[in-house]
Amino acid sequence: MEIINVVRREEQKKLLEELGAKHIVVTSGEEEVWKKELKDLVKELGATCAFDAVAGDMTGHLLDVMPIKGSVYLYGALAGKAGNINPSDLIYRKKQLKSFYLTSWIKSGGSYQMVKRMMSAGNLVNSGLGQGGWCCSQFEDVTMEKAHQAIVEALDSSITGKKLRIRFD
């Protein structure tokens, strides 16, 4: 299965490339340019669905580039309310906006399936948590006295993959 990754910044693209991702679209440039690139990839790879953790205007952008009868699964709301949706996509092009809630999926199918899914998901996530893993984080240690300034600086910059750890020792 081919995956098209959509990210906001070049540094996020670099992280994905280091993990072996092939298809990455960066949305920080001109909207017409990245949307054409994304639409071309969707067509080339035959993508019929997208998963959206961001919401906001991105939901509408993803619906826009999906083919007729394509679907966008919304599972997060980092940017707040979903918007920018063209009603024609839903009415005439039969595109769908659906939700995905991990907890409901894990619980579906009874106790046996729930345990099986939890174990499978846990194994995938745990394998990436170790040093050098696909989801390991960088920590910057700061004292309580410098925490406010460090948070302000982090918010003013790109904070992908970076965490602040406030030390009390």
XYZ file of N, CA and C in Angstrom:
507
model
N 0.854 -1.176 0.000
C 0.000 0.000 0.000
C 0.896 1.234 0.000
N 0.600 2.142 -0.898
C 1.320 3.411 -0.977
C 0.600 4.436 -0.105
N 1.359 5.238 0.623
C 0.793 6.263 1.501
C 1.273 7.630 1.038
N 0.345 8.567 0.965
C 0.684 9.957 0.666
C 0.651 10.710 1.988
N 1.776 11.257 2.375
C 1.876 12.011 3.626
C 1.723 13.498 3.321
N 0.891 14.184 4.091
C 0.684 15.617 3.928
C 1.141 16.291 5.214
N 2.149 17.171 5.099
C 2.724 17.841 6.267
C 2.804 19.337 6.018
N 2.987 20.086 7.089
C 3.037 21.545 6.966
C 4.434 22.098 6.702
N 5.464 21.396 7.143
C 6.804 21.982 7.080
C 7.832 21.026 6.469
N 8.874 21.616 5.911
C 9.959 20.856 5.292
C 10.650 19.930 6.294
N 10.799 20.372 7.534
C 11.472 19.521 8.522
C 10.665 18.263 8.809
N 9.333 18.373 8.729
C 8.489 17.192 8.887
C 8.693 16.242 7.707
N 8.830 16.816 6.515
C 9.109 16.005 5.329
C 10.423 15.252 5.499
N 11.425 15.944 5.997
C 12.747 15.319 6.193
C 12.648 14.138 7.171
N 11.914 14.326 8.265
C 11.736 13.234 9.229
C 11.076 12.025 8.579
N 10.056 12.269 7.773
C 9.364 11.171 7.094
C 10.267 10.489 6.071
N 11.066 11.271 5.370
C 12.005 10.686 4.402
C 13.015 9.783 5.102
N 13.468 10.200 6.280
C 14.407 9.383 7.054
C 13.768 8.066 7.488
N 12.445 8.064 7.603
C 11.714 6.850 7.971
C 11.345 6.011 6.750
N 11.677 6.514 5.559
C 11.444 5.752 4.342
C 10.192 6.126 3.562
N 9.531 7.212 3.927
C 8.324 7.631 3.201
C 8.687 8.055 1.782
N 7.852 7.676 0.819
C 8.112 7.987 -0.586
C 7.364 9.217 -1.080
N 6.124 9.370 -0.659
C 5.250 10.407 -1.202
C 4.892 11.400 -0.103
N 5.456 12.605 -0.198
C 5.251 13.608 0.845
C 4.931 14.945 0.180
N 3.836 15.561 0.602
C 3.445 16.871 0.091
C 3.520 17.863 1.248
N 4.247 18.952 1.034
C 4.397 20.001 2.048
C 3.439 21.135 1.705
N 2.614 21.541 2.678
C 1.567 22.537 2.425
C 1.958 23.970 2.785
N 3.226 24.215 3.093
C 3.613 25.562 3.521
C 3.749 26.542 2.358
N 3.755 26.066 1.133
C 3.901 26.946 -0.024
C 2.572 27.438 -0.554
N 2.581 27.778 -1.830
C 1.373 28.258 -2.500
C 0.326 27.146 -2.550
N -0.902 27.467 -2.132
C -1.970 26.467 -2.063
C -2.204 25.779 -3.404
N -2.239 26.555 -4.493
C -2.495 25.953 -5.805
C -1.427 24.939 -6.178
N -0.193 25.204 -5.789
C 0.924 24.327 -6.144
C 0.844 23.009 -5.383
N 0.717 23.087 -4.033
C 0.717 21.833 -3.277
C -0.563 21.036 -3.502
N -1.699 21.744 -3.741
C -2.939 21.000 -4.001
C -2.870 20.264 -5.338
N -2.233 20.865 -6.336
C -2.064 20.179 -7.623
C -1.157 18.969 -7.451
N -0.067 19.154 -6.705
C 0.847 18.037 -6.440
C 0.112 16.902 -5.726
N -0.702 17.248 -4.733
C -1.455 16.243 -3.986
C -2.505 15.571 -4.871
N -3.222 16.355 -5.644
C -4.250 15.794 -6.529
C -3.622 14.860 -7.563
N -2.471 15.245 -8.110
C -1.775 14.394 -9.080
C -1.345 13.072 -8.445
N -0.845 13.128 -7.205
C -0.449 11.904 -6.504
C -1.655 11.011 -6.214
N -2.754 11.623 -5.806
C -3.983 10.873 -5.537
C -4.406 10.124 -6.795
N -4.362 10.803 -7.925
C -4.753 10.180 -9.196
C -3.760 9.090 -9.592
N -2.476 9.412 -9.528
C -1.429 8.462 -9.925
C -1.481 7.175 -9.106
N -1.691 7.302 -7.797
C -1.671 6.136 -6.910
C -3.047 5.499 -6.719
N -4.081 6.146 -7.246
C -5.433 5.604 -7.116
C -5.981 5.678 -5.708
N -5.569 6.689 -4.963
C -6.044 6.844 -3.580
C -7.540 7.154 -3.575
N -8.252 6.542 -2.656
C -9.700 6.772 -2.546
C -10.110 7.265 -1.163
N -9.158 7.313 -0.236
C -9.493 7.816 1.096
C -8.302 8.544 1.702
N -8.619 9.420 2.644
C -7.608 10.180 3.373
C -7.969 10.154 4.844
N -6.965 10.246 5.696
C -7.164 10.306 7.145
C -6.661 11.659 7.614
N -7.532 12.385 8.304
C -7.254 13.765 8.683
C -7.244 13.923 10.200
N -6.067 14.202 10.751
C -5.932 14.446 12.185
C -5.990 15.933 12.503
N -5.980 16.776 11.481
C -5.850 18.210 11.682
C -7.204 18.914 11.754
N -8.115 18.606 10.843
C -9.406 19.291 10.683
C -9.158 20.706 10.168
N -9.943 21.673 10.581
C -9.811 23.020 10.035
C -10.044 22.989 8.531
N -9.369 23.858 7.806
C -9.520 23.917 6.354
C -8.952 22.687 5.647
N -8.029 21.960 6.306
C -7.419 20.802 5.670
C -8.465 19.756 5.278
N -9.528 19.627 6.048
C -10.569 18.654 5.725
C -11.158 18.937 4.341
N -11.485 20.178 4.083
C -12.015 20.558 2.775
C -11.003 20.369 1.663
N -9.734 20.689 1.945
C -8.689 20.492 0.934
C -8.567 19.017 0.567
N -8.596 18.155 1.580
C -8.482 16.719 1.314
C -9.689 16.211 0.529
N -10.885 16.637 0.907
C -12.078 16.240 0.153
C -11.979 16.711 -1.297
N -11.469 17.898 -1.489
C -11.359 18.484 -2.820
C -10.483 17.640 -3.750
N -9.401 17.078 -3.239
C -8.482 16.318 -4.096
C -8.854 14.848 -4.237
N -9.815 14.387 -3.454
C -10.255 12.991 -3.560
C -11.047 12.790 -4.858
N -10.993 11.581 -5.411
C -11.790 11.301 -6.614
C -13.273 11.186 -6.265
N -14.098 11.088 -7.276
C -15.530 10.869 -7.069
C -15.703 9.634 -6.185
N -16.610 9.717 -5.227
C -16.897 8.679 -4.234
C -15.758 8.462 -3.235
N -14.770 9.360 -3.203
C -13.688 9.266 -2.230
C -14.167 9.646 -0.835
N -13.391 9.288 0.170
C -13.760 9.546 1.569
C -12.611 10.174 2.335
N -12.961 11.030 3.274
C -12.009 11.568 4.240
C -12.476 11.123 5.610
N -11.583 10.471 6.342
C -11.873 10.022 7.705
C -11.249 11.024 8.665
N -12.071 11.673 9.435
C -11.622 12.671 10.399
C -11.447 11.997 11.752
N -10.227 12.079 12.309
C -9.978 11.443 13.602
C -9.267 12.361 14.587
N -9.156 13.616 14.264
C -8.540 14.575 15.171
C -9.051 15.972 14.865
N -8.728 16.903 15.742
C -9.201 18.273 15.563
C -8.138 19.272 16.015
N -6.903 19.070 15.564
C -5.807 19.945 15.975
C -6.049 21.403 15.593
N -6.744 21.632 14.474
C -7.009 23.000 14.020
C -8.424 23.457 14.344
N -9.130 22.688 15.134
C -10.485 23.081 15.495
C -11.516 22.504 14.544
N -12.597 23.228 14.345
C -13.728 22.750 13.544
C -13.307 22.492 12.100
N -13.853 21.418 11.526
C -13.620 21.127 10.114
C -14.328 22.185 9.281
N -13.698 22.606 8.210
C -14.298 23.638 7.382
C -13.829 23.555 5.948
N -14.172 24.580 5.195
C -13.725 24.697 3.820
C -14.250 23.562 2.950
N -15.424 23.040 3.276
C -15.977 21.899 2.543
C -16.932 22.394 1.470
N -16.688 21.954 0.251
C -17.541 22.307 -0.872
C -18.737 21.357 -0.880
N -19.961 21.857 -0.687
C -21.138 20.981 -0.674
C -21.282 20.153 -1.950
N -20.796 20.663 -3.079
C -20.868 19.912 -4.338
C -20.091 18.605 -4.266
N -18.996 18.604 -3.497
C -18.237 17.361 -3.321
C -19.103 16.297 -2.669
N -19.898 16.693 -1.682
C -20.742 15.742 -0.955
C -21.994 15.367 -1.752
N -22.601 16.337 -2.398
C -23.881 16.106 -3.075
C -23.692 15.454 -4.450
N -22.914 16.079 -5.301
C -22.825 15.639 -6.693
C -21.692 14.650 -6.960
N -20.609 14.785 -6.238
C -19.463 13.894 -6.469
C -19.464 12.696 -5.526
N -20.466 12.641 -4.654
C -20.685 11.522 -3.729
C -19.472 11.224 -2.843
N -18.713 12.275 -2.537
C -17.604 12.117 -1.596
C -18.190 12.066 -0.194
N -17.454 11.465 0.721
C -17.973 11.300 2.072
C -16.969 11.800 3.105
N -17.510 12.395 4.143
C -16.737 12.767 5.324
C -17.184 11.838 6.431
N -16.250 11.046 6.945
C -16.571 10.062 7.973
C -15.681 10.310 9.185
N -16.036 9.683 10.285
C -15.213 9.806 11.488
C -14.570 8.465 11.812
N -13.468 8.541 12.534
C -12.815 7.335 13.027
C -12.406 7.603 14.468
N -12.903 6.782 15.373
C -12.585 6.916 16.787
C -11.930 5.605 17.226
N -10.650 5.663 17.511
C -9.862 4.468 17.797
C -10.467 3.619 18.903
N -10.921 4.241 19.972
C -11.479 3.490 21.094
C -12.676 2.646 20.661
N -13.560 3.215 19.844
C -14.715 2.450 19.362
C -14.281 1.269 18.503
N -13.281 1.496 17.649
C -12.794 0.426 16.780
C -12.172 -0.696 17.603
N -11.362 -0.330 18.596
C -10.716 -1.350 19.431
C -11.772 -2.178 20.156
N -12.838 -1.539 20.653
C -13.875 -2.241 21.408
C -14.816 -3.064 20.530
N -14.868 -2.769 19.230
C -15.811 -3.488 18.363
C -15.388 -4.938 18.197
N -16.364 -5.807 18.068
C -16.063 -7.220 17.833
C -15.933 -8.058 19.084
N -16.247 -7.501 20.237
C -16.206 -8.281 21.462
C -14.855 -8.271 22.153
N -14.794 -8.936 23.307
C -13.600 -8.913 24.162
C -12.378 -9.529 23.490
N -12.568 -10.647 22.815
C -11.426 -11.320 22.173
C -10.784 -10.402 21.131
N -11.605 -9.795 20.255
C -11.075 -8.892 19.231
C -10.429 -7.665 19.869
N -11.016 -7.168 20.951
C -10.479 -5.994 21.615
C -9.063 -6.271 22.121
N -8.871 -7.389 22.802
C -7.545 -7.735 23.321
C -6.560 -7.938 22.173
N -7.000 -8.610 21.143
C -6.145 -8.869 19.979
C -5.696 -7.552 19.330
N -6.632 -6.629 19.145
C -6.306 -5.328 18.539
C -5.399 -4.498 19.438
N -5.662 -4.516 20.745
C -4.815 -3.756 21.677
C -3.386 -4.293 21.674
N -3.241 -5.610 21.661
C -1.905 -6.220 21.655
C -1.174 -5.873 20.356
N -1.865 -5.948 19.240
C -1.263 -5.644 17.949
C -0.822 -4.179 17.880
N -1.710 -3.274 18.270
C -1.381 -1.851 18.259
C -0.248 -1.543 19.229
N -0.289 -2.157 20.418
C 0.771 -1.953 21.408
C 2.128 -2.395 20.894
N 2.180 -3.520 20.209
C 3.448 -4.012 19.651
C 4.002 -3.049 18.607
N 3.127 -2.505 17.755
C 3.578 -1.562 16.736
C 4.120 -0.277 17.361
N 3.383 0.250 18.322
C 3.792 1.513 18.943
C 5.046 1.314 19.794
N 5.061 0.277 20.612
C 6.197 0.056 21.501
C 7.503 -0.136 20.747
N 7.438 -0.749 19.568
C 8.663 -0.962 18.798
C 9.285 0.352 18.348
N 8.492 1.404 18.241
C 9.021 2.687 17.797
C 9.399 3.642 18.900
N 9.142 3.254 20.152
C 9.405 4.168 21.262
C 10.851 4.197 21.713
N 11.604 3.171 21.410
C 12.988 3.098 21.869
C 13.874 4.111 21.176
N 15.086 4.241 21.675
C 16.030 5.196 21.109
C 16.251 4.887 19.635
N 16.088 5.905 18.794
C 16.220 5.722 17.359
C 14.971 5.180 16.702
N 13.935 4.915 17.480
C 12.678 4.402 16.933
C 11.947 5.459 16.129
N 10.910 5.014 15.411
C 10.199 5.914 14.517
C 9.422 7.007 15.244
N 9.178 6.863 16.549
C 8.454 7.926 17.253
C 9.181 8.370 18.528
N 10.491 8.173 18.549
C 11.219 8.643 19.724
C 11.249 10.168 19.701
N 11.387 10.768 20.840
C 11.359 12.220 20.952
C 12.688 12.753 21.442
N 12.910 14.007 21.119
C 14.056 14.718 21.654
C 13.557 15.530 22.840
N 14.307 15.483 23.931
C 13.937 16.268 25.100
C 14.946 17.378 25.307
N 14.442 18.540 25.670
C 15.301 19.629 26.097
C 14.989 19.846 27.565
N 15.978 19.653 28.409
C 15.780 19.847 29.840
C 15.886 21.330 30.177
N 14.908 21.825 30.937
C 14.919 23.214 31.391
C 14.565 23.244 32.871
N 15.047 24.264 33.546
C 14.695 24.434 34.953
C 13.342 25.129 35.032
N 12.730 25.089 36.189
C 11.441 25.736 36.397
C 11.548 27.237 36.118
N 12.664 27.829 36.494
C 12.859 29.264 36.300
C 12.901 29.640 34.812
N 13.374 28.745 33.971
C 13.509 29.036 32.539
C 12.389 28.409 31.696
N 11.449 27.752 32.333
C 10.396 27.034 31.608
C 9.533 27.963 30.748
N 9.103 29.098 31.304
C 8.247 30.007 30.547
C 8.925 30.464 29.268
N 10.160 30.898 29.362
C 10.891 31.370 28.180
C 11.076 30.249 27.169
N 11.366 29.036 27.641
C 11.553 27.897 26.740
C 10.259 27.550 26.007
N 9.136 27.647 26.702
C 7.836 27.372 26.073
C 7.531 28.418 25.011
N 7.769 29.688 25.322
C 7.536 30.757 24.357
C 8.407 30.542 23.118
N 9.671 30.216 23.306
C 10.575 29.977 22.176
C 10.129 28.771 21.358
N 9.683 27.734 22.031
C 9.226 26.535 21.319
C 8.001 26.838 20.469
N 7.074 27.605 21.002
C 5.866 27.938 20.260
C 6.150 28.853 19.079
N 7.201 29.661 19.177
C 7.569 30.567 18.086
C 8.358 29.856 16.987
N 8.799 28.629 17.244
C 9.591 27.896 16.255
C 8.855 26.625 15.868
N 9.498 25.863 15.057
C 8.946 24.571 14.679
C 9.264 23.579 15.789
N 8.251 22.909 16.321
C 8.482 22.050 17.476
C 8.268 20.570 17.176
N 8.300 20.189 15.911
C 8.105 18.790 15.544
C 9.154 17.914 16.205
N 8.705 16.875 16.896
C 9.608 15.899 17.487
C 10.384 16.404 18.690
N 10.084 17.587 19.191
C 10.836 18.164 20.294
C 9.926 18.334 21.500
N 10.408 17.970 22.659
C 9.628 18.100 23.889
C 10.464 18.844 24.924
N 9.789 19.608 25.763
C 10.444 20.257 26.902
C 10.202 19.394 28.121
N 11.240 19.194 28.888
C 11.105 18.446 30.131
C 11.572 19.384 31.250
N 10.649 19.736 32.120
C 10.954 20.663 33.212
C 11.550 19.850 34.363
N 12.760 20.232 34.733
C 13.476 19.511 35.795
C 13.375 20.292 37.094
N 13.150 19.572 38.174
C 13.030 20.203 39.482
C 14.238 19.922 40.359
N 15.273 19.328 39.817
C 16.454 18.992 40.624
C 17.537 20.039 40.496
